[in-house]
mmCIF file of C-alpha atoms in Angstrom:
data_model
loop_
_atom_site.group_PDB
_atom_site.id
_atom_site.type_symbol
_atom_site.label_atom_id
_atom_site.label_comp_id
_atom_site.label_asym_id
_atom_site.label_seq_id
_atom_site.Cartn_x
_atom_site.Cartn_y
_atom_site.Cartn_z
ATOM 1 C CA ASP A 13 -14.104 58.808 113.142
ATOM 2 C CA ALA A 14 -14.913 56.839 117.155
ATOM 3 C CA GLY A 15 -16.997 59.221 119.594
ATOM 4 C CA VAL A 16 -17.077 58.983 123.004
ATOM 5 C CA THR A 17 -16.343 55.353 124.448
ATOM 6 C CA GLN A 18 -16.897 54.471 128.081
ATOM 7 C CA SER A 19 -16.124 51.081 129.541
ATOM 8 C CA PRO A 20 -17.800 49.172 131.263
ATOM 9 C CA THR A 21 -21.001 49.270 129.576
ATOM 10 C CA HIS A 22 -22.705 47.601 132.611
ATOM 11 C CA LEU A 23 -21.261 46.205 136.155
ATOM 12 C CA ILE A 24 -22.615 45.016 139.466
ATOM 13 C CA LYS A 25 -21.081 45.629 142.829
ATOM 14 C CA THR A 26 -21.676 45.263 146.339
ATOM 15 C CA ARG A 27 -22.081 47.588 148.898
ATOM 16 C CA GLY A 28 -18.443 49.078 150.226
ATOM 17 C CA GLN A 29 -16.395 47.844 146.809
ATOM 18 C CA GLN A 30 -14.829 50.255 144.714
ATOM 19 C CA VAL A 31 -14.846 51.239 140.794
ATOM 20 C CA THR A 32 -13.223 52.710 138.188
ATOM 21 C CA LEU A 33 -15.194 53.894 134.856
ATOM 22 C CA ARG A 34 -13.711 55.010 131.562
ATOM 23 C CA CYS A 35 -14.488 57.525 129.108
ATOM 24 C CA SER A 36 -12.652 58.193 126.141
ATOM 25 C CA PRO A 37 -12.905 61.765 124.312
ATOM 26 C CA ILE A 38 -13.422 62.378 120.535
ATOM 27 C CA SER A 39 -9.523 62.246 118.881
ATOM 28 C CA GLY A 40 -8.966 65.521 119.284
ATOM 29 C CA HIS A 41 -11.431 66.724 122.796
ATOM 30 C CA LYS A 42 -8.900 67.784 125.495
ATOM 31 C CA SER A 43 -11.983 68.444 127.589
ATOM 32 C CA VAL A 44 -13.575 65.321 129.638
ATOM 33 C CA SER A 45 -16.590 65.301 131.644
ATOM 34 C CA TRP A 46 -18.884 63.116 134.094
ATOM 35 C CA TYR A 47 -21.975 62.751 135.182
ATOM 36 C CA GLN A 48 -24.406 60.941 137.566
ATOM 37 C CA GLN A 49 -27.856 60.150 135.805
ATOM 38 C CA VAL A 50 -29.957 57.984 138.724
ATOM 39 C CA LEU A 51 -32.843 56.312 137.067
ATOM 40 C CA GLY A 52 -35.917 58.680 137.042
ATOM 41 C CA GLN A 53 -33.482 61.685 137.190
ATOM 42 C CA GLY A 54 -32.017 64.451 135.420
ATOM 43 C CA PRO A 55 -28.327 64.082 135.099
ATOM 44 C CA GLN A 56 -26.235 65.683 138.028
ATOM 45 C CA PHE A 57 -22.244 67.070 137.030
ATOM 46 C CA ILE A 58 -19.184 65.666 139.027
ATOM 47 C CA PHE A 59 -16.807 66.505 137.933
ATOM 48 C CA GLN A 60 -14.878 68.703 134.242
ATOM 49 C CA TYR A 61 -11.691 67.515 133.889
ATOM 50 C CA TYR A 62 -9.613 70.767 131.226
ATOM 51 C CA GLU A 63 -6.601 69.613 129.540
ATOM 52 C CA LYS A 64 -5.685 67.215 132.350
ATOM 53 C CA GLU A 65 -6.155 69.508 135.558
ATOM 54 C CA GLU A 66 -9.570 69.642 137.383
ATOM 55 C CA ARG A 67 -11.252 72.591 136.027
ATOM 56 C CA GLY A 68 -15.304 71.815 138.547
ATOM 57 C CA ARG A 69 -16.434 69.881 140.154
ATOM 58 C CA GLY A 70 -19.920 69.400 141.341
ATOM 59 C CA ASN A 71 -21.848 68.147 144.999
ATOM 60 C CA PHE A 72 -20.723 63.512 145.307
ATOM 61 C CA PRO A 73 -18.439 63.377 148.549
ATOM 62 C CA ASP A 74 -14.375 62.803 148.332
ATOM 63 C CA ARG A 75 -15.463 58.718 147.796
ATOM 64 C CA PHE A 76 -15.735 60.309 144.108
ATOM 65 C CA SER A 77 -12.347 61.315 142.196
ATOM 66 C CA ALA A 78 -11.654 61.238 139.179
ATOM 67 C CA ARG A 79 -8.187 61.720 136.819
ATOM 68 C CA GLN A 80 -7.680 62.831 133.135
ATOM 69 C CA PHE A 81 -4.833 61.178 131.535
ATOM 70 C CA PRO A 82 -1.987 62.550 129.088
ATOM 71 C CA ASN A 83 -4.343 61.246 125.983
ATOM 72 C CA TYR A 84 -7.055 62.963 127.883
ATOM 73 C CA SER A 85 -8.985 59.801 127.910
ATOM 74 C CA SER A 86 -10.000 59.819 131.625
ATOM 75 C CA GLU A 87 -11.537 57.645 134.905
ATOM 76 C CA LEU A 88 -13.755 57.738 136.517
ATOM 77 C CA ASN A 89 -13.234 56.350 140.464
ATOM 78 C CA VAL A 90 -15.571 55.839 143.423
ATOM 79 C CA ASN A 91 -14.606 53.949 147.111
ATOM 80 C CA ALA A 92 -17.145 52.382 149.017
ATOM 81 C CA LEU A 93 -19.728 51.770 146.923
ATOM 82 C CA LEU A 94 -23.441 52.651 149.099
ATOM 83 C CA LEU A 95 -26.640 51.488 147.923
ATOM 84 C CA GLY A 96 -28.041 54.941 146.435
ATOM 85 C CA ASP A 97 -24.904 55.110 143.852
ATOM 86 C CA SER A 98 -26.247 52.830 141.321
ATOM 87 C CA ALA A 99 -26.475 54.771 138.171
ATOM 88 C CA LEU A 100 -26.494 55.111 134.397
ATOM 89 C CA TYR A 101 -22.457 57.086 134.909
ATOM 90 C CA LEU A 102 -21.981 59.520 131.683
ATOM 91 C CA CYS A 103 -19.023 60.551 130.565
ATOM 92 C CA ALA A 104 -18.028 64.122 128.032
ATOM 93 C CA SER A 105 -15.813 65.040 125.959
ATOM 94 C CA SER A 106 -16.008 68.445 124.533
ATOM 95 C CA LEU A 107 -13.442 70.165 122.129
ATOM 96 C CA PHE A 108 -12.791 73.135 124.505
ATOM 97 C CA ASP A 109 -13.531 74.118 127.893
ATOM 98 C CA ASP A 110 -16.364 75.971 126.724
ATOM 99 C CA GLY A 111 -17.404 73.585 123.524
ATOM 100 C CA GLU A 112 -20.518 71.690 122.979
ATOM 101 C CA LEU A 113 -20.461 68.470 124.311
ATOM 102 C CA PHE A 114 -20.566 64.482 122.425
ATOM 103 C CA PHE A 115 -21.683 62.328 125.274
ATOM 104 C CA GLY A 116 -20.694 58.420 125.262
ATOM 105 C CA GLU A 117 -24.271 55.926 125.754
ATOM 106 C CA GLY A 118 -22.467 55.463 130.232
ATOM 107 C CA SER A 119 -21.733 52.743 132.193
ATOM 108 C CA ARG A 120 -25.005 51.450 134.328
ATOM 109 C CA LEU A 121 -23.414 50.459 138.022
ATOM 110 C CA THR A 122 -25.840 48.375 140.276
ATOM 111 C CA VAL A 123 -24.800 48.153 143.737
ATOM 112 C CA LEU A 124 -26.276 44.887 145.366
ATOM 113 C CA LYS B 22 -33.933 75.653 144.395
ATOM 114 C CA ASN B 23 -33.043 74.368 141.736
ATOM 115 C CA GLU B 24 -30.806 76.591 139.295
ATOM 116 C CA VAL B 25 -32.449 75.148 135.627
ATOM 117 C CA GLU B 26 -36.720 75.351 135.262
ATOM 118 C CA GLN B 27 -37.842 73.125 132.635
ATOM 119 C CA SER B 28 -41.791 73.055 132.520
ATOM 120 C CA PRO B 29 -43.777 71.010 131.111
ATOM 121 C CA GLN B 30 -42.798 67.873 132.701
ATOM 122 C CA ASN B 31 -44.673 65.597 130.316
ATOM 123 C CA LEU B 32 -46.399 66.095 126.982
ATOM 124 C CA THR B 33 -47.703 64.516 123.816
ATOM 125 C CA ALA B 34 -48.498 65.876 120.776
ATOM 126 C CA GLN B 35 -50.049 64.014 117.487
ATOM 127 C CA GLU B 36 -48.567 63.949 115.002
ATOM 128 C CA GLY B 37 -47.316 67.368 112.666
ATOM 129 C CA GLU B 38 -48.488 69.144 115.832
ATOM 130 C CA PHE B 39 -45.680 71.710 117.028
ATOM 131 C CA ILE B 40 -44.222 71.946 119.944
ATOM 132 C CA THR B 41 -42.677 73.799 122.382
ATOM 133 C CA ILE B 42 -40.225 73.159 125.576
ATOM 134 C CA ASN B 43 -39.201 76.122 127.919
ATOM 135 C CA CYS B 44 -36.581 76.569 130.177
ATOM 136 C CA SER B 45 -35.146 78.999 132.697
ATOM 137 C CA TYR B 46 -32.489 79.165 134.786
ATOM 138 C CA SER B 47 -30.677 81.338 137.584
ATOM 139 C CA VAL B 48 -27.022 80.977 137.081
ATOM 140 C CA GLY B 49 -25.053 83.578 134.856
ATOM 141 C CA ILE B 50 -23.560 81.521 131.798
ATOM 142 C CA SER B 51 -21.768 80.703 129.725
ATOM 143 C CA ALA B 52 -24.112 78.322 127.058
ATOM 144 C CA LEU B 53 -26.788 76.810 127.272
ATOM 145 C CA HIS B 54 -27.472 73.529 125.999
ATOM 146 C CA TRP B 55 -30.340 71.258 124.411
ATOM 147 C CA LEU B 56 -29.993 67.892 124.715
ATOM 148 C CA GLN B 57 -32.371 63.976 123.888
ATOM 149 C CA GLN B 58 -32.147 61.377 125.452
ATOM 150 C CA HIS B 59 -33.816 58.536 124.063
ATOM 151 C CA PRO B 60 -34.718 55.298 126.342
ATOM 152 C CA GLY B 61 -31.850 53.317 126.969
ATOM 153 C CA GLY B 62 -29.977 56.609 128.263
ATOM 154 C CA GLY B 63 -27.717 58.146 125.923
ATOM 155 C CA ILE B 64 -27.361 61.586 125.248
ATOM 156 C CA VAL B 65 -27.726 63.347 122.248
ATOM 157 C CA SER B 66 -26.690 67.257 122.032
ATOM 158 C CA LEU B 67 -29.302 69.070 119.676
ATOM 159 C CA PHE B 68 -27.487 72.287 120.373
ATOM 160 C CA MET B 69 -25.531 75.146 121.911
ATOM 161 C CA LEU B 70 -26.872 77.954 122.938
ATOM 162 C CA SER B 71 -24.872 81.642 124.009
ATOM 163 C CA SER B 72 -27.402 83.967 121.957
ATOM 164 C CA GLY B 73 -29.921 84.267 119.577
ATOM 165 C CA LYS B 74 -31.588 81.562 118.019
ATOM 166 C CA LYS B 75 -30.107 78.247 116.244
ATOM 167 C CA LYS B 76 -32.157 76.323 113.996
ATOM 168 C CA HIS B 77 -31.154 71.992 112.795
ATOM 169 C CA GLY B 78 -33.876 71.165 110.160
ATOM 170 C CA ARG B 79 -37.501 70.875 111.676
ATOM 171 C CA LEU B 80 -35.335 71.509 115.508
ATOM 172 C CA ILE B 81 -35.100 75.386 116.003
ATOM 173 C CA ALA B 82 -33.719 77.061 119.693
ATOM 174 C CA THR B 83 -33.558 80.367 120.944
ATOM 175 C CA ILE B 84 -32.389 82.442 123.864
ATOM 176 C CA ASN B 85 -33.396 85.570 125.825
ATOM 177 C CA ILE B 86 -29.778 85.928 128.012
ATOM 178 C CA GLN B 87 -31.524 89.100 129.066
ATOM 179 C CA GLU B 88 -34.497 87.173 130.780
ATOM 180 C CA LYS B 89 -32.801 84.005 131.352
ATOM 181 C CA HIS B 90 -35.071 81.548 128.997
ATOM 182 C CA SER B 91 -34.890 78.979 126.459
ATOM 183 C CA SER B 92 -37.588 77.521 124.509
ATOM 184 C CA LEU B 93 -36.700 74.251 122.378
ATOM 185 C CA HIS B 94 -39.602 74.575 119.675
ATOM 186 C CA ILE B 95 -40.385 70.714 116.958
ATOM 187 C CA THR B 96 -42.084 72.177 114.253
ATOM 188 C CA ALA B 97 -44.410 69.004 112.306
ATOM 189 C CA SER B 98 -43.641 66.562 114.930
ATOM 190 C CA HIS B 99 -42.721 63.065 114.067
ATOM 191 C CA PRO B 100 -43.371 59.782 116.685
ATOM 192 C CA ARG B 101 -39.714 59.044 116.130
ATOM 193 C CA ASP B 102 -38.990 62.778 118.014
ATOM 194 C CA SER B 103 -40.221 60.883 121.296
ATOM 195 C CA ALA B 104 -37.573 60.841 123.754
ATOM 196 C CA VAL B 105 -36.268 63.077 126.762
ATOM 197 C CA TYR B 106 -35.595 66.403 126.750
ATOM 198 C CA ILE B 107 -32.879 68.207 128.706
ATOM 199 C CA CYS B 108 -32.075 71.993 129.186
ATOM 200 C CA ALA B 109 -28.688 72.309 130.754
ATOM 201 C CA VAL B 110 -26.033 75.381 131.257
ATOM 202 C CA GLY B 111 -22.410 76.059 132.444
ATOM 203 C CA GLY B 112 -19.658 76.672 131.651
ATOM 204 C CA THR B 113 -16.654 78.985 133.279
ATOM 205 C CA LYS B 114 -18.613 81.495 133.462
ATOM 206 C CA THR B 115 -20.653 79.388 135.859
ATOM 207 C CA GLY B 116 -17.213 78.356 137.853
ATOM 208 C CA ASN B 117 -17.001 74.915 135.719
ATOM 209 C CA GLN B 118 -19.830 74.205 137.241
ATOM 210 C CA PHE B 119 -23.193 72.263 135.390
ATOM 211 C CA TYR B 120 -26.326 72.227 136.141
ATOM 212 C CA PHE B 121 -29.385 69.942 134.600
ATOM 213 C CA GLY B 122 -33.458 70.604 134.034
ATOM 214 C CA THR B 123 -35.407 67.398 135.347
ATOM 215 C CA GLY B 124 -36.304 66.518 131.615
ATOM 216 C CA THR B 125 -39.700 67.085 129.390
ATOM 217 C CA SER B 126 -40.286 63.985 128.871
ATOM 218 C CA LEU B 127 -42.156 64.397 124.882
ATOM 219 C CA THR B 128 -44.295 61.506 123.595
ATOM 220 C CA VAL B 129 -45.989 61.826 119.887
ATOM 221 C CA ILE B 130 -48.529 59.541 118.626
ATOM 222 C CA PRO B 131 -49.465 59.092 114.906
#
C-alpha cells in the first residue's frame, strides 16, 4: 500500500508569489495534518482536517489556508510568500482524529 | 514557555550503550508521540502513547500522565539509531493543537 504522498517534493518561489502543496493520505485515513519545519528546528503545527472539516489551526497568519477534499486528500496554500516561509512542509495522515501519525516525505519550499 | 521540553538536546553514545531521552509537557493531552527524523527530512512514528509503556524491538517508551513526563529508551544502541528524536503531544484534548519538542540529536559511534 502507498504511504502518504506529497507533491511537489521541491520548489522555488519568489517573494509575493503563492504556492499550493498537495498531500494524499494513506488509503482509508480520514485525518490529514500539516506542519512547517524550518531548518534546524522542530516541526510546528499548521492545520488539522478530519472528515473534510478543519479541526485545529496553529499559530500561523491568514496567508496560510488549507482544505480537504471528499477523497480525503488535502491542499495547503500559502499566499504572499515571505523569505521566512522557506521550510520543509510535512503532511501526516491518521486513521481517526487522535490516531497514530504517518508522515509524508515533505515538500521543501525555498522562497527567494 | 514551550509546551514540550526535551532533554538532552544532543547526545553522543558508544555503540551498545543504553540511551534515555526525556520529554516533559505542560498541557493536557490525548496522546504523546515519539518520532524519528533522519537527515533529509523524513519522519517516522515510533510510538503513540496515552498511558503505560510500549516496546518495539530495542525501543521502549513510557509515559507518566500524572507527572506529564515520558521517556524513550534505546537498548543496545547501534549507529543506525543515529537520528533526531522528537516528542510531540496533542489531539482533541488539547483543542486539536499539536506541540513539538525541539528534538534530541543522537549520534551513536561504532
